[in-house]
Amino acid sequence: MDKAISNNIKELRKLNKYTQKQLASILGVAQTTIANYEKGIRVPDAEMLQKIADIFNVSIDYLIGRKKVVNFNIDEVEKNHTIYLNYLLKGDNKDAQHYINHLVDNGMDIEKIYFNIFEKTLIEVGLLWETGKIDIWKEHFISEIILDTMKEVKSKVERLENMPYCIIGITAGPELHNIGIKMILDLLDLRGFSTIYLGSILPIYSLIDAIKVNKPDMIIISVTMWQYIESARLVIKAIKEAFPENTLKIVVGGAAFKDNPNLGISIGADKYCLTLKDILEILK
Ligand code: B12
């Protein structure tokens, strides 16, 4: 049997949160019939294909793999980052990836995928870790999958024309939380800005060298943990001393500043930005 049919039945069933047993009972067949459809051992006949398509609100063309469009309600799914999180918690990273691909192929905007699905999922993961419901390795596992998936999603989106601005991003000192700044840089890149991410624990002298070589218009520094605000202050001081005349803007952002927006300026930054929109305002 064509693999597309079995994959699509399984994917749609999971997307709609049905067990094989529940779907079987709606269709009036045995659970083993659904299992066999999903394994590719049996093929639904025309009448059954129509029934399945109706239940999931898709066309028969979609079910048999001829058309990518599925008529689910994107707004509903958007709220439902829990579907994605559940796949990840179960270790079904392939299904999680599939789910995101499904949303992208059906036109969901990359910003929504980043902020409404990935960011919300990570916040939930933080809560689960804090309350002892998941171990640290799961937090690492999920973070890595999200970083990989971000690359995949980004590669599917068309980049706008080049803009004559260069932005360098770093995470302050030993700060390892870099998903947020990578999201911001990815979205700036897709808008045509030239972006360079230099990671964590970058020696200050080397950052100064990178600035000399790349001549950025803006440096963005992300801090998540208050413990690394001092590292950000030292970096900013070193940049200002090395380039006293420069028009280079230094912008800080990240969770460490959220409760105290003036903190960024007090450690020497030109600006504190909360979101991508704030950065775009400055770049205007
Ligand atoms: C994922 C995660 C990790 C991953 C990070 C993987 C990675 N590559 O980033 C790993 C497992 C490595 C990790 C490690 C640790 N973590 Co951790 N982690 C998290 C978690 C669950 C999610 C963070 C995240 O990615 N959020 C999603 C992103 C998209 O959000 P964001 O970073 O805020 O970014 C958004 C905005 O802030 C903004 N933004 C960010 N930067 C910038 C910059 C600019 C210029 C602008 C404009 C905007 C901007 O844009 C983004 C999009 O909206 C949080 C929980 C939470 N509630 O945040 C804990 C959390 C941050 N971690 C915490 C801790 C304690 C740790 C560890 C010490 C122990 C541990 N749990 O393993 C280590 C420390 C590592 C280190 N040296 O930095 C604490 C921090 C507490 C504090 N001191 O402030 C938190 C809050 C968990 C908790 N509730 O206690 N962690």
CSV table of C-alpha atoms and ligand atoms in Angstrom, one decimal:
chain,number,residue,atom,x,y,z
A,1,MET,CA,0.0,0.0,0.0
A,2,ASP,CA,1.2,3.5,-0.7
A,3,LYS,CA,3.0,4.7,2.4
A,4,ALA,CA,1.3,8.1,2.1
A,5,ILE,CA,-2.1,6.8,3.0
A,6,SER,CA,-0.9,4.9,6.1
A,7,ASN,CA,1.3,7.9,7.3
A,8,ASN,CA,-1.5,10.4,6.7
A,9,ILE,CA,-4.1,8.3,8.6
A,10,LYS,CA,-1.7,7.9,11.6
A,11,GLU,CA,-0.7,11.6,11.5
A,12,LEU,CA,-4.2,12.9,11.3
A,13,ARG,CA,-5.4,10.6,14.1
A,14,LYS,CA,-2.6,11.8,16.4
A,15,LEU,CA,-3.2,15.4,15.4
A,16,ASN,CA,-6.8,15.0,16.4
A,17,LYS,CA,-5.9,13.2,19.6
A,18,TYR,CA,-7.7,10.0,18.8
A,19,THR,CA,-6.5,6.6,19.9
A,20,GLN,CA,-6.8,3.8,17.4
A,21,LYS,CA,-9.6,2.4,19.4
A,22,GLN,CA,-11.6,5.7,19.4
A,23,LEU,CA,-11.1,6.1,15.7
A,24,ALA,CA,-12.2,2.5,15.1
A,25,SER,CA,-15.3,3.0,17.1
A,26,ILE,CA,-16.3,6.2,15.1
A,27,LEU,CA,-15.7,4.3,11.9
A,28,GLY,CA,-17.5,1.2,13.1
A,29,VAL,CA,-14.6,-1.1,12.6
A,30,ALA,CA,-12.2,-3.1,14.8
A,31,GLN,CA,-9.1,-1.4,16.3
A,32,THR,CA,-7.0,-3.9,14.4
A,33,THR,CA,-8.3,-2.5,11.1
A,34,ILE,CA,-7.0,0.9,12.0
A,35,ALA,CA,-3.7,-0.6,13.1
A,36,ASN,CA,-3.5,-2.4,9.8
A,37,TYR,CA,-4.2,0.8,7.8
A,38,GLU,CA,-1.5,2.5,9.7
A,39,LYS,CA,1.0,-0.3,9.2
A,40,GLY,CA,0.2,-0.4,5.5
A,41,ILE,CA,-1.1,-4.0,5.7
A,42,ARG,CA,-4.7,-3.1,4.6
A,43,VAL,CA,-6.0,-0.3,2.4
A,44,PRO,CA,-9.3,1.5,3.1
A,45,ASP,CA,-11.8,1.0,0.3
A,46,ALA,CA,-13.3,4.1,-1.4
A,47,GLU,CA,-16.2,4.3,1.1
A,48,MET,CA,-13.9,4.1,4.1
A,49,LEU,CA,-11.5,6.7,2.6
A,50,GLN,CA,-14.4,9.1,2.3
A,51,LYS,CA,-15.4,8.5,5.9
A,52,ILE,CA,-11.9,9.1,7.2
A,53,ALA,CA,-11.5,12.2,5.1
A,54,ASP,CA,-14.8,13.6,6.5
A,55,ILE,CA,-13.8,12.9,10.1
A,56,PHE,CA,-10.6,14.8,9.7
A,57,ASN,CA,-12.0,17.4,7.4
A,58,VAL,CA,-9.5,16.8,4.7
A,59,SER,CA,-9.9,15.8,1.0
A,60,ILE,CA,-9.4,12.3,-0.3
A,61,ASP,CA,-6.6,13.7,-2.4
A,62,TYR,CA,-4.9,14.8,0.8
A,63,LEU,CA,-5.4,11.4,2.3
A,64,ILE,CA,-3.8,9.5,-0.6
A,65,GLY,CA,-0.9,11.9,-0.7
A,66,ARG,CA,-1.7,13.9,-3.8
A,67,LYS,CA,-2.3,17.2,-2.1
A,68,LYS,CA,-0.5,18.8,0.8
A,69,VAL,CA,-3.4,21.0,2.0
A,70,VAL,CA,-5.3,19.9,5.0
A,71,ASN,CA,-8.2,22.0,6.2
A,72,PHE,CA,-7.5,22.1,9.9
A,73,ASN,CA,-8.1,25.2,11.8
A,74,ILE,CA,-4.7,26.8,12.2
A,75,ASP,CA,-5.9,29.1,15.0
A,76,GLU,CA,-7.0,26.2,17.0
A,77,VAL,CA,-3.8,24.3,16.5
A,78,GLU,CA,-1.8,27.4,17.3
A,79,LYS,CA,-3.2,27.5,20.8
A,80,ASN,CA,-2.4,23.9,21.1
A,81,HIS,CA,1.4,23.8,21.6
A,82,THR,CA,0.5,21.0,24.0
A,83,ILE,CA,0.2,18.6,21.0
A,84,TYR,CA,3.8,19.3,20.2
A,85,LEU,CA,5.0,19.1,23.8
A,86,ASN,CA,3.3,15.8,24.2
A,87,TYR,CA,5.1,14.3,21.3
A,88,LEU,CA,8.4,15.6,22.8
A,89,LEU,CA,7.7,14.3,26.3
A,90,LYS,CA,6.9,10.9,24.9
A,91,GLY,CA,10.2,11.0,22.9
A,92,ASP,CA,8.4,10.9,19.6
A,93,ASN,CA,10.7,13.4,18.0
A,94,LYS,CA,9.8,12.3,14.5
A,95,ASP,CA,6.1,12.9,15.1
A,96,ALA,CA,7.0,16.2,16.7
A,97,GLN,CA,9.0,17.2,13.6
A,98,HIS,CA,6.2,15.9,11.4
A,99,TYR,CA,3.7,18.0,13.2
A,100,ILE,CA,5.7,21.2,12.7
A,101,ASN,CA,6.3,20.4,9.0
A,102,HIS,CA,2.6,19.9,8.7
A,103,LEU,CA,2.0,23.4,10.1
A,104,VAL,CA,4.6,25.0,7.9
A,105,ASP,CA,3.4,23.2,4.7
A,106,ASN,CA,-0.1,24.5,5.5
A,107,GLY,CA,1.1,28.1,5.7
A,108,MET,CA,1.6,28.8,9.4
A,109,ASP,CA,3.8,31.8,9.8
A,110,ILE,CA,7.4,31.1,11.1
A,111,GLU,CA,6.9,33.8,13.9
A,112,LYS,CA,3.9,31.9,15.2
A,113,ILE,CA,5.8,28.6,15.1
A,114,TYR,CA,8.7,30.2,17.0
A,115,PHE,CA,6.8,32.2,19.6
A,116,ASN,CA,3.5,30.4,19.9
A,117,ILE,CA,4.7,26.8,19.7
A,118,PHE,CA,8.4,26.6,20.5
A,119,GLU,CA,8.6,29.4,23.1
A,120,LYS,CA,5.4,28.2,24.9
A,121,THR,CA,6.6,24.6,24.8
A,122,LEU,CA,9.9,25.7,26.4
A,123,ILE,CA,8.1,27.6,29.1
A,124,GLU,CA,6.1,24.5,29.9
A,125,VAL,CA,9.2,22.4,29.9
A,126,GLY,CA,10.7,24.9,32.5
A,127,LEU,CA,7.7,24.4,34.7
A,128,LEU,CA,7.9,20.6,34.4
A,129,TRP,CA,11.5,20.7,35.4
A,130,GLU,CA,11.0,23.1,38.3
A,131,THR,CA,8.2,20.9,39.7
A,132,GLY,CA,10.4,17.8,39.4
A,133,LYS,CA,8.2,16.2,36.7
A,134,ILE,CA,10.9,15.9,34.2
A,135,ASP,CA,14.7,15.4,34.5
A,136,ILE,CA,17.3,17.8,33.1
A,137,TRP,CA,18.2,15.5,30.3
A,138,LYS,CA,14.7,15.9,28.9
A,139,GLU,CA,15.1,19.6,29.0
A,140,HIS,CA,18.3,19.3,27.0
A,141,PHE,CA,16.7,16.8,24.6
A,142,ILE,CA,13.8,19.0,23.9
A,143,SER,CA,16.0,22.1,23.5
A,144,GLU,CA,18.2,20.4,21.0
A,145,ILE,CA,15.2,19.1,19.0
A,146,ILE,CA,13.7,22.6,18.9
A,147,LEU,CA,17.0,24.1,17.7
A,148,ASP,CA,17.2,21.5,14.9
A,149,THR,CA,13.6,22.1,13.9
A,150,MET,CA,14.2,25.8,13.9
A,151,LYS,CA,16.9,25.3,11.2
A,152,GLU,CA,14.5,23.1,9.2
A,153,VAL,CA,11.6,25.6,9.4
A,154,LYS,CA,13.9,28.5,8.6
A,155,SER,CA,15.2,26.7,5.5
A,156,LYS,CA,11.7,26.5,4.1
A,157,VAL,CA,11.0,30.2,4.3
A,158,GLU,CA,11.9,32.6,1.6
A,159,ARG,CA,14.5,35.3,2.6
A,160,LEU,CA,13.7,38.9,1.7
A,161,GLU,CA,16.1,41.0,-0.3
A,162,ASN,CA,19.4,41.9,1.3
A,163,MET,CA,19.4,44.9,3.7
A,164,PRO,CA,22.6,46.9,4.2
A,165,TYR,CA,22.7,46.2,7.9
A,166,CYS,CA,24.8,43.8,9.9
A,167,ILE,CA,23.9,42.5,13.4
A,168,ILE,CA,26.1,40.5,15.6
A,169,GLY,CA,24.5,38.5,18.5
A,170,ILE,CA,26.1,36.9,21.5
A,171,THR,CA,24.9,35.3,24.7
A,172,ALA,CA,26.5,37.0,27.7
A,173,GLY,CA,29.5,35.2,29.3
A,174,PRO,CA,28.7,31.6,30.2
A,175,GLU,CA,25.0,32.0,29.4
A,176,LEU,CA,23.8,28.9,27.6
A,177,HIS,CA,20.2,29.9,27.0
A,178,ASN,CA,20.5,30.8,23.4
A,179,ILE,CA,17.2,29.7,21.8
A,180,GLY,CA,15.6,33.1,22.3
A,181,ILE,CA,18.4,35.1,20.6
A,182,LYS,CA,18.6,32.5,17.8
A,183,MET,CA,14.9,33.1,17.1
A,184,ILE,CA,15.5,36.8,17.0
A,185,LEU,CA,18.5,36.5,14.7
A,186,ASP,CA,16.7,34.0,12.4
A,187,LEU,CA,13.8,36.3,11.9
A,188,LEU,CA,16.1,39.3,11.2
A,189,ASP,CA,18.0,37.2,8.8
A,190,LEU,CA,14.8,36.2,6.9
A,191,ARG,CA,14.0,39.9,6.7
A,192,GLY,CA,17.3,40.3,4.8
A,193,PHE,CA,19.6,41.6,7.5
A,194,SER,CA,23.0,40.1,7.7
A,195,THR,CA,23.3,38.3,11.0
A,196,ILE,CA,26.1,36.6,12.8
A,197,TYR,CA,25.7,34.6,16.0
A,198,LEU,CA,28.8,34.1,18.0
A,199,GLY,CA,27.5,32.0,20.9
A,200,SER,CA,28.5,31.9,24.6
A,201,ILE,CA,31.9,32.2,26.4
A,202,LEU,CA,33.4,34.3,23.6
A,203,PRO,CA,36.6,36.0,24.8
A,204,ILE,CA,36.1,39.8,24.8
A,205,TYR,CA,39.2,40.4,22.7
A,206,SER,CA,37.8,38.1,20.0
A,207,LEU,CA,34.5,39.8,20.0
A,208,ILE,CA,36.4,43.1,19.4
A,209,ASP,CA,38.1,41.4,16.5
A,210,ALA,CA,34.8,40.2,15.1
A,211,ILE,CA,33.5,43.8,15.2
A,212,LYS,CA,36.6,45.1,13.4
A,213,VAL,CA,36.2,42.5,10.6
A,214,ASN,CA,32.4,42.6,10.2
A,215,LYS,CA,31.7,46.2,11.0
A,216,PRO,CA,28.2,45.5,12.4
A,217,ASP,CA,25.6,48.3,12.9
A,218,MET,CA,24.2,46.6,16.0
A,219,ILE,CA,25.3,44.1,18.7
A,220,ILE,CA,22.6,42.3,20.5
A,221,ILE,CA,23.4,40.6,23.8
A,222,SER,CA,21.0,38.1,25.4
A,223,VAL,CA,20.9,37.4,29.1
A,224,THR,CA,18.5,34.9,30.7
A,225,MET,CA,20.1,34.4,34.1
A,226,TRP,CA,20.6,37.4,36.4
A,227,GLN,CA,23.9,35.8,37.3
A,228,TYR,CA,25.3,36.8,33.9
A,229,ILE,CA,24.2,40.4,33.8
A,230,GLU,CA,27.7,41.4,35.1
A,231,SER,CA,29.2,39.5,32.1
A,232,ALA,CA,27.0,41.6,29.8
A,233,ARG,CA,28.2,44.8,31.6
A,234,LEU,CA,31.8,43.9,31.1
A,235,VAL,CA,31.3,43.2,27.4
A,236,ILE,CA,29.5,46.5,26.8
A,237,LYS,CA,32.3,48.4,28.6
A,238,ALA,CA,35.0,46.7,26.5
A,239,ILE,CA,33.1,47.5,23.2
A,240,LYS,CA,32.6,51.1,24.2
A,241,GLU,CA,36.3,51.5,25.1
A,242,ALA,CA,37.5,49.8,21.9
A,243,PHE,CA,35.2,51.9,19.6
A,244,PRO,CA,34.6,55.2,21.4
A,245,GLU,CA,33.6,57.1,18.2
A,246,ASN,CA,31.5,54.3,16.7
A,247,THR,CA,27.8,54.6,15.9
A,248,LEU,CA,27.4,50.9,16.6
A,249,LYS,CA,24.3,50.3,18.7
A,250,ILE,CA,24.4,47.9,21.7
A,251,VAL,CA,21.1,46.4,22.5
A,252,VAL,CA,20.4,44.0,25.4
A,253,GLY,CA,17.4,41.7,25.8
A,254,GLY,CA,16.3,38.4,27.3
A,255,ALA,CA,14.5,37.2,30.4
A,256,ALA,CA,17.0,38.7,32.9
A,257,PHE,CA,15.8,42.2,32.1
A,258,LYS,CA,12.0,41.5,32.0
A,259,ASP,CA,11.3,42.6,35.5
A,260,ASN,CA,13.6,45.6,35.4
A,261,PRO,CA,13.7,47.2,32.0
A,262,ASN,CA,16.0,50.0,33.2
A,263,LEU,CA,18.7,47.5,34.1
A,264,GLY,CA,19.9,47.3,30.5
A,265,ILE,CA,20.7,51.0,30.3
A,266,SER,CA,22.2,51.0,33.8
A,267,ILE,CA,24.8,48.4,32.6
A,268,GLY,CA,25.7,50.6,29.6
A,269,ALA,CA,23.6,49.4,26.8
A,270,ASP,CA,22.1,51.9,24.3
A,271,LYS,CA,18.8,50.2,24.5
A,272,TYR,CA,16.9,47.4,26.1
A,273,CYS,CA,14.5,45.5,23.7
A,274,LEU,CA,11.9,43.1,24.7
A,275,THR,CA,10.9,41.8,21.3
A,276,LEU,CA,11.8,41.5,17.7
A,277,LYS,CA,9.4,44.3,17.0
A,278,ASP,CA,11.5,46.6,19.3
A,279,ILE,CA,14.6,45.8,17.3
A,280,LEU,CA,13.0,46.4,14.0
A,281,GLU,CA,11.9,49.8,15.3
A,282,ILE,CA,15.5,50.8,15.9
A,283,LEU,CA,16.6,49.4,12.6
A,284,LYS,CA,14.0,51.5,10.8
B,1,B12,C1,15.6,25.5,27.7
B,1,B12,C2,16.2,25.8,29.1
B,1,B12,C3,17.5,25.4,29.3
B,1,B12,C4,18.4,24.7,28.2
B,1,B12,C5,18.9,25.8,27.3
B,1,B12,C6,19.2,25.3,25.9
B,1,B12,C7,19.5,26.4,24.9
B,1,B12,N1,20.3,26.1,24.0
B,1,B12,O1,19.1,27.6,25.1
B,1,B12,C8,19.5,24.1,29.1
B,1,B12,C9,19.0,22.7,29.4
B,1,B12,C10,20.8,24.0,28.5
B,1,B12,C11,19.4,24.9,30.4
B,1,B12,C12,20.4,25.0,31.3
B,1,B12,C13,20.3,25.6,32.5
B,1,B12,N2,19.2,26.2,33.0
B,1,B12,CO1,17.6,26.6,31.9
B,1,B12,N3,16.0,26.8,31.2
B,1,B12,C14,15.5,26.5,30.0
B,1,B12,C15,14.0,26.9,30.0
B,1,B12,C16,13.2,25.7,30.2
B,1,B12,C17,13.5,27.6,28.7
B,1,B12,C18,14.4,28.8,28.2
B,1,B12,C19,14.0,29.1,26.8
B,1,B12,O2,14.6,28.7,25.8
B,1,B12,N4,12.9,29.8,26.6
B,1,B12,C20,12.3,30.1,25.3
B,1,B12,C21,13.0,31.3,24.7
B,1,B12,C22,12.5,31.5,23.3
B,1,B12,O3,12.6,32.4,25.5
B,1,B12,P1,13.7,33.6,25.9
B,1,B12,O4,15.0,33.0,26.1
B,1,B12,O5,13.1,34.3,27.1
B,1,B12,O6,13.7,34.5,24.6
B,1,B12,C23,12.6,35.3,24.2
B,1,B12,C24,12.7,36.7,24.8
B,1,B12,O7,13.3,36.8,26.1
B,1,B12,C25,13.4,37.5,23.8
B,1,B12,N5,14.9,37.6,23.8
B,1,B12,C26,15.9,36.7,24.3
B,1,B12,N6,17.1,37.3,24.1
B,1,B12,C27,16.9,38.5,23.5
B,1,B12,C28,17.8,39.4,23.1
B,1,B12,C29,17.3,40.6,22.5
B,1,B12,C30,18.2,41.7,22.0
B,1,B12,C31,15.9,40.8,22.3
B,1,B12,C32,15.3,41.9,21.6
B,1,B12,C33,15.0,39.8,22.7
B,1,B12,C34,15.5,38.7,23.3
B,1,B12,O8,13.1,36.8,22.6
B,1,B12,C35,12.8,35.5,22.7
B,1,B12,C36,11.6,35.2,21.9
B,1,B12,O9,10.4,35.8,22.5
B,1,B12,C37,13.9,28.0,31.1
B,1,B12,C38,12.5,28.1,31.8
B,1,B12,C39,11.9,29.4,31.4
B,1,B12,N7,10.7,29.6,32.0
B,1,B12,O10,12.4,30.3,30.8
B,1,B12,C40,15.0,27.5,32.1
B,1,B12,C41,15.7,28.5,33.0
B,1,B12,C42,16.0,29.7,32.2
B,1,B12,N8,16.9,27.7,33.3
B,1,B12,C43,17.3,27.9,34.5
B,1,B12,C44,18.4,27.2,35.1
B,1,B12,C45,18.6,27.4,36.6
B,1,B12,C46,19.3,26.5,34.3
B,1,B12,C47,20.6,25.8,34.8
B,1,B12,C48,21.4,26.5,35.9
B,1,B12,C49,20.2,24.4,35.4
B,1,B12,C50,19.4,23.5,34.5
B,1,B12,N9,18.1,23.7,34.4
B,1,B12,O11,20.0,22.8,33.7
B,1,B12,C51,21.4,25.6,33.5
B,1,B12,C52,22.3,26.8,33.3
B,1,B12,C53,23.0,26.9,32.0
B,1,B12,C54,23.7,28.2,31.8
B,1,B12,N10,25.0,28.2,32.2
B,1,B12,O12,23.2,29.1,31.2
B,1,B12,C55,16.4,28.9,35.3
B,1,B12,C56,17.1,30.3,35.4
B,1,B12,C57,16.8,31.0,36.7
B,1,B12,C58,17.6,32.2,36.8
B,1,B12,N11,18.7,32.2,37.4
B,1,B12,O13,17.3,33.2,36.2
B,1,B12,C59,15.1,28.8,34.4
B,1,B12,C60,14.3,30.1,34.4
B,1,B12,C61,14.3,27.6,34.9
B,1,B12,C62,13.7,27.8,36.3
B,1,B12,N12,12.4,28.0,36.4
B,1,B12,O14,14.4,27.9,37.3
B,1,B12,N13,18.2,25.6,30.5
